[in-house]
Short mmCIF file of C-alpha atoms and ligand atoms in Angstrom, two decimals:
data_model
loop_
_atom_site.label_atom_id
_atom_site.label_comp_id
_atom_site.label_asym_id
_atom_site.label_seq_id
_atom_site.Cartn_x
_atom_site.Cartn_y
_atom_site.Cartn_z
CA MET A 832 -35.90 6.54 -18.21
CA ARG A 833 -34.38 3.07 -17.56
CA MET A 834 -32.20 3.13 -15.10
CA LEU A 835 -28.47 2.42 -16.63
CA ARG A 836 -26.99 -0.30 -14.34
CA SER A 837 -23.47 0.46 -13.00
CA PRO A 838 -20.46 -1.07 -13.75
CA ALA A 839 -19.37 -3.59 -10.73
CA LEU A 840 -15.74 -1.82 -10.12
CA VAL A 841 -13.29 -2.79 -7.49
CA PRO A 842 -12.24 -1.07 -5.98
CA ARG A 843 -15.76 1.08 -6.00
CA PRO A 844 -14.57 5.17 -7.45
CA SER A 845 -15.42 7.34 -5.82
CA GLN A 846 -17.96 9.35 -8.81
CA LEU A 847 -18.97 7.21 -11.09
CA THR A 848 -21.87 7.95 -13.83
CA ALA A 849 -23.04 5.75 -16.22
CA LEU A 850 -23.89 6.48 -20.15
CA PRO A 851 -26.22 4.67 -22.23
CA GLY A 852 -24.11 2.81 -24.97
CA ARG A 853 -20.44 0.73 -25.41
CA PHE A 854 -17.47 1.59 -27.48
CA THR A 855 -16.67 -1.53 -29.17
CA PHE A 856 -12.69 -2.08 -29.61
CA ASP A 857 -11.55 -3.62 -33.07
CA ASP A 858 -7.89 -4.01 -34.80
CA ARG A 859 -8.23 -0.52 -35.68
CA THR A 860 -8.99 0.81 -32.74
CA ALA A 861 -5.31 3.14 -31.49
CA ILE A 862 -3.52 4.96 -28.61
CA ARG A 863 -3.18 9.01 -28.39
CA ALA A 864 -0.82 9.20 -25.87
CA THR A 865 0.32 13.39 -23.72
CA PRO A 866 3.68 13.01 -23.04
CA GLY A 867 4.38 11.02 -19.46
CA ALA A 868 1.52 8.45 -20.56
CA GLU A 869 3.50 6.28 -22.07
CA PRO A 870 3.92 3.52 -19.01
CA ALA A 871 0.43 3.85 -18.97
CA VAL A 872 0.42 2.84 -22.44
CA SER A 873 2.77 0.50 -22.16
CA LEU A 874 0.68 -1.44 -19.53
CA LEU A 875 -2.70 -0.67 -22.12
CA ARG A 876 -0.87 -3.11 -24.91
CA THR A 877 0.19 -4.99 -22.34
CA LEU A 878 -2.98 -5.58 -20.54
CA LEU A 879 -4.77 -5.97 -23.56
CA ALA A 880 -2.70 -8.21 -25.67
CA PRO A 881 -3.55 -11.95 -24.18
CA ALA A 882 -7.42 -12.04 -24.38
CA THR A 883 -7.66 -10.18 -27.13
CA GLY A 884 -4.71 -10.19 -30.00
CA LEU A 885 -5.29 -6.02 -30.25
CA PRO A 886 -2.55 -4.57 -31.86
CA LEU A 887 -3.74 -0.97 -30.77
CA PRO A 888 -0.40 1.42 -32.04
CA VAL A 889 -0.40 4.93 -31.57
CA ALA A 890 -1.63 7.12 -33.44
CA ALA A 891 -2.38 10.87 -33.55
CA ASP A 892 -5.93 9.94 -34.64
CA GLY A 893 -6.50 7.72 -32.23
CA ARG A 894 -9.93 7.31 -30.64
CA ILE A 895 -8.38 6.34 -26.79
CA VAL A 896 -6.81 9.21 -25.65
CA LEU A 897 -4.57 8.65 -22.38
CA ALA A 898 -3.47 12.04 -21.20
CA VAL A 899 -1.40 13.65 -18.87
CA ASP A 900 -2.06 17.49 -18.35
CA PRO A 901 -0.52 18.54 -14.70
CA GLY A 902 -2.83 20.91 -14.52
CA LEU A 903 -5.68 18.89 -13.66
CA SER A 904 -6.57 20.23 -9.67
CA GLY A 905 -7.70 17.69 -6.97
CA LEU A 906 -7.11 13.90 -8.79
CA GLY A 907 -3.40 13.99 -6.78
CA GLU A 908 -0.84 12.01 -7.01
CA GLU A 909 -3.03 8.30 -8.08
CA GLY A 910 -6.44 9.86 -9.19
CA TYR A 911 -7.77 10.30 -12.68
CA GLY A 912 -10.40 11.12 -14.89
CA LEU A 913 -12.00 8.35 -17.29
CA THR A 914 -14.84 9.65 -19.82
CA VAL A 915 -16.14 6.19 -22.69
CA GLY A 916 -18.80 8.07 -24.96
CA PRO A 917 -19.48 5.54 -27.77
CA ASP A 918 -16.75 6.74 -29.99
CA ALA A 919 -14.02 7.50 -28.18
CA VAL A 920 -12.27 6.79 -24.68
CA LEU A 921 -10.34 9.41 -22.88
CA LEU A 922 -8.71 8.25 -19.83
CA ARG A 923 -6.83 11.54 -18.10
CA ALA A 924 -4.27 12.81 -14.76
CA ALA A 925 -2.39 14.72 -13.55
CA ARG A 926 0.59 12.49 -13.06
CA PRO A 927 1.38 9.70 -14.87
CA GLY A 928 0.52 7.03 -11.76
CA GLY A 929 -2.98 8.06 -11.99
CA LEU A 930 -2.92 6.73 -15.77
CA LEU A 931 -1.93 3.20 -14.28
CA HIS A 932 -4.98 3.18 -11.33
CA GLY A 933 -7.07 4.50 -14.73
CA VAL A 934 -5.89 2.11 -16.96
CA GLN A 935 -6.91 -1.27 -14.36
CA THR A 936 -10.86 0.51 -14.75
CA LEU A 937 -10.26 0.45 -18.29
CA ARG A 938 -9.53 -3.77 -18.12
CA GLN A 939 -12.41 -3.82 -15.79
CA LEU A 940 -14.89 -2.07 -18.25
CA LEU A 941 -14.00 -5.37 -20.65
CA PRO A 942 -15.62 -8.49 -19.80
CA PRO A 943 -14.08 -10.45 -17.21
CA ALA A 944 -12.43 -12.67 -20.51
CA VAL A 945 -9.77 -9.69 -21.03
CA LEU A 946 -8.50 -10.34 -17.99
CA SER A 947 -7.47 -14.13 -19.34
CA ALA A 948 -4.31 -15.23 -19.82
CA ALA A 949 -5.00 -17.01 -23.61
CA PRO A 950 -6.13 -16.06 -26.79
CA VAL A 951 -9.75 -15.65 -26.10
CA ARG A 952 -11.64 -16.11 -29.67
CA ASP A 953 -15.12 -14.55 -31.00
CA ALA A 954 -15.02 -11.91 -28.11
CA GLU A 955 -16.40 -9.16 -28.26
CA TRP A 956 -14.30 -6.83 -26.51
CA SER A 957 -17.05 -3.96 -26.27
CA MET A 958 -17.65 -1.64 -22.43
CA PRO A 959 -20.60 0.45 -21.02
CA CYS A 960 -19.75 4.68 -21.43
CA VAL A 961 -19.54 6.01 -18.36
CA GLN A 962 -18.11 9.20 -16.80
CA ILE A 963 -15.87 8.81 -13.74
CA THR A 964 -13.92 10.72 -11.62
CA ASP A 965 -11.83 8.62 -8.84
CA VAL A 966 -9.14 9.78 -6.18
CA PRO A 967 -8.27 6.98 -3.61
CA ARG A 968 -8.60 8.40 0.75
CA PHE A 969 -5.89 6.68 1.18
CA GLY A 970 -2.35 6.69 -0.42
CA TRP A 971 -0.61 3.46 1.30
CA ARG A 972 -2.41 0.62 -0.18
CA GLY A 973 -0.73 -2.67 0.80
CA ALA A 974 0.12 -6.36 0.77
CA MET A 975 2.84 -7.63 3.52
CA LEU A 976 4.19 -10.79 2.10
CA ASP A 977 6.77 -12.82 4.35
CA VAL A 978 8.78 -14.81 1.94
CA ALA A 979 10.91 -15.70 4.32
CA ARG A 980 9.34 -18.07 6.22
CA HIS A 981 8.31 -19.72 2.69
CA PHE A 982 10.03 -18.56 -0.20
CA ARG A 983 8.26 -17.89 -3.50
CA PRO A 984 9.97 -17.32 -6.71
CA VAL A 985 10.36 -14.14 -8.50
CA SER A 986 7.78 -14.98 -10.99
CA PHE A 987 5.04 -14.83 -7.90
CA LEU A 988 5.71 -12.07 -6.70
CA ARG A 989 4.95 -10.41 -11.01
CA ARG A 990 1.31 -12.13 -10.22
CA PHE A 991 1.31 -10.86 -7.41
CA THR A 992 1.99 -8.12 -8.49
CA ASP A 993 -0.40 -8.41 -10.90
CA LEU A 994 -3.25 -8.83 -8.26
CA LEU A 995 -1.94 -5.59 -6.32
CA ALA A 996 -2.49 -3.60 -8.99
CA LEU A 997 -5.45 -4.97 -10.54
CA HIS A 998 -7.13 -3.96 -7.30
CA LYS A 999 -5.79 0.04 -7.19
CA LEU A 1000 -3.20 -1.49 -3.80
CA ASN A 1001 0.20 0.00 -4.38
CA VAL A 1002 3.09 -1.04 -2.44
CA LEU A 1003 3.38 -4.74 -2.00
CA HIS A 1004 5.48 -4.21 1.82
CA LEU A 1005 8.22 -7.59 1.23
CA HIS A 1006 9.41 -9.47 3.89
CA LEU A 1007 12.83 -10.49 3.09
CA THR A 1008 14.11 -11.95 6.17
CA ASP A 1009 13.44 -13.70 9.46
CA ASP A 1010 14.16 -16.32 11.88
CA GLN A 1011 13.68 -19.11 9.20
CA GLY A 1012 15.31 -17.10 6.17
CA TRP A 1013 17.15 -14.98 4.87
CA ARG A 1014 16.07 -14.40 1.28
CA MET A 1015 17.93 -11.48 -0.45
CA PRO A 1016 21.95 -11.34 -1.66
CA VAL A 1017 24.34 -8.93 0.78
CA ALA A 1018 27.56 -9.08 -1.39
CA ALA A 1019 29.63 -8.16 1.52
CA TYR A 1020 27.96 -11.32 3.93
CA PRO A 1021 27.32 -14.55 1.06
CA LYS A 1022 26.85 -16.68 3.89
CA LEU A 1023 23.41 -15.01 4.87
CA THR A 1024 21.95 -16.20 2.41
CA GLU A 1025 24.21 -19.17 1.51
CA VAL A 1026 23.17 -20.56 4.97
CA GLY A 1027 20.16 -18.48 5.76
CA GLY A 1028 18.19 -19.48 2.09
CA VAL A 1029 18.27 -22.71 2.41
CA PRO A 1030 15.89 -23.96 4.61
CA HIS A 1031 12.16 -23.33 3.27
CA GLY A 1032 13.29 -22.44 -0.63
CA GLY A 1033 16.08 -20.00 -1.22
CA ALA A 1034 17.13 -16.35 -2.50
CA TYR A 1035 16.62 -13.88 -5.48
CA THR A 1036 19.25 -12.18 -7.38
CA ARG A 1037 19.58 -8.84 -7.12
CA ARG A 1038 18.91 -8.07 -10.61
CA GLU A 1039 15.55 -9.96 -9.59
CA LEU A 1040 14.94 -8.29 -6.93
CA ALA A 1041 15.97 -5.16 -9.44
CA GLU A 1042 13.96 -6.11 -11.84
CA LEU A 1043 11.22 -6.99 -10.08
CA VAL A 1044 11.16 -3.18 -8.26
CA ALA A 1045 11.08 -1.83 -12.54
CA TYR A 1046 7.53 -4.24 -12.62
CA ALA A 1047 6.00 -3.39 -9.62
CA ALA A 1048 6.74 0.45 -10.86
CA GLY A 1049 5.35 -0.03 -14.72
CA ARG A 1050 1.85 -1.08 -12.47
CA GLY A 1051 1.92 1.63 -9.97
CA VAL A 1052 2.90 -0.78 -7.28
CA THR A 1053 5.61 0.23 -4.64
CA VAL A 1054 7.97 -2.34 -3.29
CA VAL A 1055 8.58 -1.65 0.85
CA PRO A 1056 11.56 -3.73 2.03
CA GLU A 1057 11.63 -5.64 5.80
CA ILE A 1058 15.14 -6.28 6.54
CA GLU A 1059 13.85 -7.33 10.64
CA MET A 1060 16.84 -6.25 13.10
CA PRO A 1061 17.08 -6.58 16.51
CA GLY A 1062 15.14 -9.74 16.79
CA HIS A 1063 13.62 -12.11 14.16
CA VAL A 1064 16.78 -12.81 13.47
CA ARG A 1065 18.49 -16.36 13.82
CA ALA A 1066 18.63 -17.14 9.97
CA ALA A 1067 21.72 -14.67 10.05
CA LEU A 1068 23.14 -15.47 13.62
CA ALA A 1069 22.65 -19.00 12.14
CA ALA A 1070 25.13 -16.88 9.25
CA TYR A 1071 27.48 -15.24 11.29
CA PRO A 1072 27.52 -16.27 14.96
CA HIS A 1073 29.65 -13.33 16.20
CA LEU A 1074 26.86 -11.40 15.18
CA GLY A 1075 25.12 -12.24 18.37
CA ASN A 1076 24.78 -11.93 22.39
CA ARG A 1077 27.16 -15.27 22.34
CA PRO A 1078 29.78 -15.32 18.83
CA GLU A 1079 30.96 -18.64 20.41
CA ARG A 1080 27.62 -20.85 19.81
CA GLN A 1081 26.66 -22.20 16.71
CA LEU A 1082 23.43 -21.72 15.77
CA ASP A 1083 21.22 -23.46 13.01
CA VAL A 1084 18.25 -21.76 11.05
CA TRP A 1085 15.31 -22.26 12.89
CA ARG A 1086 12.73 -24.69 11.69
CA ARG A 1087 9.85 -23.07 13.80
CA TRP A 1088 7.24 -21.18 13.82
CA GLY A 1089 7.08 -18.08 17.19
CA VAL A 1090 9.23 -16.40 19.45
CA CYS A 1091 12.64 -16.93 19.39
CA ASP A 1092 14.87 -16.02 22.15
CA THR A 1093 17.93 -14.55 20.65
CA VAL A 1094 18.15 -11.56 19.33
CA LEU A 1095 21.95 -9.59 17.50
CA GLY A 1096 24.25 -8.15 19.74
CA VAL A 1097 24.24 -4.49 20.38
CA HIS A 1098 28.66 -4.10 20.11
CA ASP A 1099 29.73 -1.67 17.24
CA GLU A 1100 30.62 -4.40 14.41
CA VAL A 1101 26.89 -5.32 14.48
CA LEU A 1102 26.27 -1.97 13.60
CA ASP A 1103 28.28 -1.60 10.64
CA PHE A 1104 26.64 -4.84 9.84
CA CYS A 1105 22.81 -2.87 10.19
CA ARG A 1106 24.22 -0.56 8.15
CA THR A 1107 26.13 -2.24 5.54
CA VAL A 1108 22.98 -4.41 5.01
CA LEU A 1109 20.83 -1.58 4.38
CA ASP A 1110 23.04 0.63 2.48
CA GLU A 1111 22.82 -2.35 0.19
CA VAL A 1112 18.89 -2.86 0.24
CA MET A 1113 18.39 1.33 -0.81
CA GLU A 1114 21.05 0.60 -3.97
CA THR A 1115 18.35 -2.40 -4.81
CA PHE A 1116 14.60 -0.63 -3.20
CA PRO A 1117 14.37 3.12 -4.74
CA SER A 1118 10.75 2.68 -1.74
CA PRO A 1119 11.13 6.16 0.34
CA TYR A 1120 10.48 3.89 2.69
CA VAL A 1121 12.53 0.99 4.44
CA HIS A 1122 10.73 -1.49 7.10
CA VAL A 1123 13.48 -2.38 10.00
CA GLY A 1124 11.09 -4.74 11.89
CA GLY A 1125 11.25 -3.94 15.49
CA GLU A 1126 8.81 -6.69 16.57
CA GLU A 1127 8.81 -9.34 18.78
CA CYS A 1128 12.27 -8.70 20.81
CA PRO A 1129 13.04 -10.60 23.65
CA THR A 1130 15.03 -9.00 26.43
CA THR A 1131 17.14 -12.00 28.12
CA GLU A 1132 20.43 -12.32 26.14
CA TRP A 1133 20.84 -7.88 26.89
CA GLN A 1134 20.21 -9.24 30.10
CA ARG A 1135 22.53 -11.92 29.98
CA SER A 1136 25.27 -9.84 27.81
CA PRO A 1137 28.02 -7.45 29.71
CA ALA A 1138 28.27 -6.42 26.30
CA ALA A 1139 25.05 -4.92 26.56
CA ARG A 1140 25.48 -4.23 30.07
CA ALA A 1141 28.40 -2.47 29.00
CA ARG A 1142 25.98 -0.84 26.50
CA VAL A 1143 23.70 0.29 28.74
CA ALA A 1144 26.08 2.09 31.20
CA GLU A 1145 27.67 3.62 28.08
CA GLN A 1146 24.63 5.46 26.67
CA GLY A 1147 22.86 5.93 30.59
CA LEU A 1148 20.18 3.63 29.71
CA ASP A 1149 18.03 2.82 32.00
CA GLY A 1150 18.38 -1.47 32.20
CA PRO A 1151 18.92 -3.72 29.12
CA GLN A 1152 15.27 -3.24 27.97
CA ALA A 1153 15.72 0.72 26.59
CA LEU A 1154 18.70 -1.19 24.65
CA HIS A 1155 16.03 -1.55 22.06
CA GLY A 1156 14.23 2.10 21.43
CA TRP A 1157 18.54 2.52 21.46
CA PHE A 1158 18.98 0.37 18.67
CA MET A 1159 16.15 1.48 16.76
CA ARG A 1160 16.95 4.72 16.80
CA SER A 1161 20.37 4.23 15.60
CA ILE A 1162 19.00 2.62 12.62
CA GLY A 1163 15.84 4.93 12.27
CA ASP A 1164 18.98 7.60 12.26
CA PHE A 1165 21.03 5.97 9.75
CA LEU A 1166 18.39 6.06 7.62
CA VAL A 1167 17.24 9.40 7.90
CA GLU A 1168 21.07 10.66 7.40
CA ARG A 1169 20.30 9.13 4.10
CA GLY A 1170 16.98 10.11 2.92
CA ARG A 1171 14.78 7.35 3.47
CA ARG A 1172 12.00 7.19 6.10
CA PRO A 1173 12.68 4.39 8.47
CA LEU A 1174 9.45 2.18 8.77
CA ALA A 1175 8.82 -0.26 11.50
CA TRP A 1176 6.42 -2.51 13.54
CA THR A 1177 5.03 -0.90 16.20
CA GLU A 1178 4.14 -3.67 19.92
CA THR A 1179 2.55 -0.17 21.65
CA GLY A 1180 2.46 3.21 19.50
CA ARG A 1181 4.74 4.15 21.91
CA ASP A 1182 7.88 1.59 21.41
CA LEU A 1183 9.71 3.86 18.52
CA PRO A 1184 11.64 6.84 17.93
CA ASP A 1185 9.71 9.65 16.21
CA ALA A 1186 11.59 9.60 13.56
CA PHE A 1187 10.11 5.99 12.25
CA THR A 1188 6.01 6.05 10.55
CA VAL A 1189 4.75 2.83 12.16
CA VAL A 1190 2.90 0.15 11.59
CA PRO A 1191 0.36 -1.17 15.00
CA TRP A 1192 0.32 -4.77 14.51
CA ARG A 1193 -2.08 -5.09 17.33
CA ASP A 1194 -4.55 -3.01 18.07
CA ALA A 1195 -5.95 -0.35 16.50
CA GLU A 1196 -5.68 1.78 19.26
CA HIS A 1197 -2.00 1.54 19.74
CA GLY A 1198 -2.42 3.17 16.16
CA LEU A 1199 -3.85 6.08 18.17
CA ALA A 1200 -1.97 6.55 20.46
CA ALA A 1201 1.56 6.57 18.31
CA ALA A 1202 -0.50 9.24 15.99
CA GLY A 1203 -0.76 11.36 18.93
CA ARG A 1204 2.58 11.00 19.80
CA GLY A 1205 2.93 12.23 16.12
CA HIS A 1206 3.61 9.68 13.99
CA GLN A 1207 2.44 8.93 10.38
CA VAL A 1208 0.83 5.27 10.62
CA VAL A 1209 0.29 2.60 8.24
CA MET A 1210 -2.51 0.22 10.17
CA ALA A 1211 -2.95 -3.46 10.74
CA PRO A 1212 -3.73 -4.95 13.47
CA TYR A 1213 -4.66 -8.76 13.10
CA ARG A 1214 -7.16 -8.90 14.23
CA SER A 1215 -8.57 -7.55 10.77
CA THR A 1216 -5.76 -7.05 7.85
CA TYR A 1217 -4.15 -10.47 8.51
CA LEU A 1218 -4.74 -13.16 6.22
CA ASP A 1219 -2.69 -15.89 7.29
CA TYR A 1220 -5.85 -16.29 9.68
CA PRO A 1221 -8.64 -17.67 8.25
CA GLN A 1222 -11.40 -16.74 6.56
CA SER A 1223 -14.23 -18.57 7.64
CA ALA A 1224 -15.01 -21.45 10.49
CA ARG A 1225 -15.74 -23.87 7.60
CA PRO A 1226 -14.41 -26.84 8.40
CA GLY A 1227 -12.32 -27.45 4.26
CA GLU A 1228 -9.83 -24.48 5.29
CA PRO A 1229 -6.78 -25.29 5.10
CA PRO A 1230 -4.84 -24.83 7.73
CA GLY A 1231 -4.01 -20.90 9.24
CA GLN A 1232 -2.15 -19.48 11.57
CA PRO A 1233 -4.46 -20.73 15.05
CA GLY A 1234 -6.78 -18.53 16.93
CA GLN A 1235 -9.16 -16.94 15.19
CA VAL A 1236 -11.51 -16.30 11.49
CA VAL A 1237 -10.59 -12.84 9.73
CA ASP A 1238 -13.56 -12.94 7.72
CA LEU A 1239 -14.91 -10.75 3.88
CA ARG A 1240 -17.25 -8.52 6.26
CA THR A 1241 -14.07 -7.63 9.28
CA VAL A 1242 -11.44 -6.25 6.30
CA TYR A 1243 -14.01 -4.52 4.32
CA GLY A 1244 -15.06 -3.09 7.59
CA THR A 1245 -12.82 -1.71 9.22
CA ASP A 1246 -12.13 1.34 9.13
CA PRO A 1247 -8.18 2.73 8.97
CA ALA A 1248 -9.26 5.78 11.36
CA PRO A 1249 -12.13 5.06 13.02
CA ALA A 1250 -14.76 7.76 12.83
CA HIS A 1251 -14.37 7.92 16.76
CA TRP A 1252 -10.64 9.74 16.19
CA GLN A 1253 -9.99 13.60 16.15
CA PRO A 1254 -9.38 14.62 12.57
CA ALA A 1255 -5.48 15.70 13.94
CA ALA A 1256 -5.72 11.44 14.42
CA ALA A 1257 -6.63 10.40 10.84
CA ALA A 1258 -4.69 12.56 9.68
CA GLN A 1259 -1.60 11.04 10.83
CA VAL A 1260 -2.81 7.73 9.35
CA LEU A 1261 -1.64 7.03 5.73
CA GLY A 1262 -3.50 4.10 4.80
CA THR A 1263 -2.87 0.26 5.48
CA GLN A 1264 -2.20 -2.65 4.36
CA ALA A 1265 -3.24 -6.24 4.65
CA GLN A 1266 -0.06 -9.38 6.34
CA LEU A 1267 0.21 -12.52 4.42
CA TRP A 1268 2.50 -14.30 6.92
CA THR A 1269 3.29 -17.91 6.01
CA GLU A 1270 4.90 -19.92 7.87
CA TYR A 1271 1.15 -21.99 7.51
CA VAL A 1272 1.29 -21.38 4.18
CA PRO A 1273 3.97 -23.58 1.45
CA THR A 1274 2.47 -23.53 -2.07
CA ALA A 1275 1.53 -20.50 -4.08
CA GLU A 1276 -1.97 -21.77 -4.61
CA HIS A 1277 -2.76 -21.65 -0.57
CA ALA A 1278 -1.16 -18.06 -0.29
CA GLU A 1279 -3.69 -16.63 -3.47
CA TYR A 1280 -6.25 -17.82 -1.65
CA LEU A 1281 -6.27 -16.69 1.65
CA ALA A 1282 -4.97 -13.27 -0.35
CA PHE A 1283 -8.25 -13.81 -2.64
CA PRO A 1284 -10.88 -12.36 -2.04
CA ARG A 1285 -9.99 -10.40 1.16
CA LEU A 1286 -7.52 -8.21 -0.49
CA CYS A 1287 -10.35 -7.40 -2.56
CA ALA A 1288 -11.84 -6.21 0.86
CA LEU A 1289 -9.24 -4.55 1.69
CA ALA A 1290 -8.62 -2.68 -1.29
CA ASP A 1291 -11.71 -1.14 -1.88
CA THR A 1292 -12.11 0.50 2.35
CA ALA A 1293 -8.35 2.37 1.82
CA TRP A 1294 -9.89 3.32 -2.01
CA SER A 1295 -13.02 4.71 -1.93
CA GLY A 1296 -14.30 4.03 1.88
CA GLY A 1297 -15.83 0.63 2.64
CA ARG A 1298 -19.14 1.48 3.61
CA ASP A 1299 -22.31 -0.65 1.42
CA TRP A 1300 -21.13 -4.29 2.83
CA PRO A 1301 -24.04 -4.94 0.37
CA GLY A 1302 -22.84 -3.73 -2.43
CA PHE A 1303 -19.79 -4.81 -1.99
CA GLN A 1304 -21.06 -7.93 -1.87
CA HIS A 1305 -22.96 -7.52 -5.18
CA ARG A 1306 -19.74 -5.98 -7.22
CA MET A 1307 -17.53 -9.32 -5.18
CA HIS A 1308 -20.17 -11.72 -6.84
CA LEU A 1309 -19.31 -10.36 -10.32
CA HIS A 1310 -16.43 -9.36 -9.88
CA ARG A 1311 -15.35 -13.35 -8.82
CA ALA A 1312 -15.52 -14.19 -12.65
CA ARG A 1313 -11.87 -11.96 -12.79
CA LEU A 1314 -10.47 -13.34 -10.28
CA ASP A 1315 -11.94 -16.70 -12.13
CA ALA A 1316 -10.46 -15.57 -15.16
CA LEU A 1317 -6.59 -15.05 -13.97
CA GLY A 1318 -6.57 -18.46 -12.68
CA VAL A 1319 -7.19 -16.87 -8.51
CA PRO A 1320 -8.76 -19.97 -6.80
CA GLY A 1321 -12.11 -19.15 -5.09
CA ARG A 1322 -11.30 -23.00 -3.58
CA PRO A 1323 -9.85 -23.87 -0.51
CA PRO A 1324 -5.91 -25.92 -1.58
CA THR A 1325 -5.77 -29.76 -2.35
CA HIS A 1326 -2.47 -29.97 -0.94
CA GLN A 1327 -2.87 -30.06 3.03
CA PRO A 1328 -0.30 -28.39 4.14
CA PRO A 1329 2.05 -29.49 7.62
CA GLY A 1330 1.70 -28.01 10.71
CA GLU A 1331 4.37 -27.26 13.09
CA GLU A 1332 8.00 -27.94 11.49
CA THR A 1333 9.55 -29.90 14.62
CA PRO A 1334 13.93 -30.11 14.50
C1 LIG B 596 3.92 -10.08 13.44
O1 LIG B 596 3.10 -10.30 13.65
N1 LIG B 596 4.84 -10.03 14.06
C2 LIG B 596 4.35 -7.85 13.09
#
């Protein structure tokens, strides 16, 4: 018997058996759906319509069956089972979210032209018969996008969300504030975006963000907001100097890159500000996790500030350097009271209060230290997940974050829970995410060029384990046609970005 070739799916399903025959769509192909499958029906129709023009009506005798069956075991929140036969397609999941991922598999089983935005004439819309059971290894598979350093309009965020969902990535972490910009409007503090939204771009409206959250949810993606504190806040201080350690000083929104000395003060008004901002953030973002930054917070200003020294004495702390932990605990407790889970970058794995889920961005071993202290961990070590580093040393690469190369193989080969970790520590790892910082990334084209194909590698590793580099390369060769159909650039952008801005 001739071996059947497996379709090139990204990420690779946990179990796939190729079967003989093909299922062909035509104008009469209809969908049958059980209660709970409506979001998946809507997604399937939305995704297939532009290229195919297929009506895909819902009908009781539809040959494509989308079924939510809570009794199905072993599929969890996000897994699904798919059987494609010559006459029928059956997609099943225990939860609606599993069906959304199964829809992306159906999309990838069709010819790559199905991903085109415009009608494709005279194509045969057929797929190979398969039997798939597919369950992700990790529940957190994400990408952080820095919209503070360079603003990206919400149309880009929607497209980026679509690209994440295609790869079964389920978290879009939005880095909304930093020294160089504040992009989320806060009704109680309008100057945050009036002042902080000006350089490098603009700001969103609440409505745009709420609509993005709904759009992402319809694709199985949770939008996790990040509001930086107590460092990386220069844009906020430019708007409201009284929140700083020297209220009399008027600062500008920073126009340089790097770590800025100016940080939030530690007086009561500052905590009130943070709580008010976070309340508004939580109104817009239902995500269980709320990211509050926490990294790269110089303590020089606190050492010099009488108000900060008074806070140290009042709290019985060891010194101004201990104010960081005090600050993060105050904010973390507030989020917990509101029923959310605080999330922050960790610099050592030992620097955050227990309630925090931590994101180690320096060394992977900081993740191990954090897991050992009982933290939940989302792995983001810069050597393998920072996509602002160039992806090769080839001369044509656009200038990026200087220092090193993060190539596709490194992203693919980095296990979020490394094999040498004890099982108890590995069990603390929720998953992993890539970081797209945008200091050096002024255009949408450049952002997509940096994100892909490296996000494909992260998705493959986080979903299915990442232990077959030759197999991944083979699948990526074919997957490139899908990225091409979507218009994701495969070459460096022609527009060369500026280097560091000067004041
Ligand atoms: C970071 O790279 N500032 C987390």
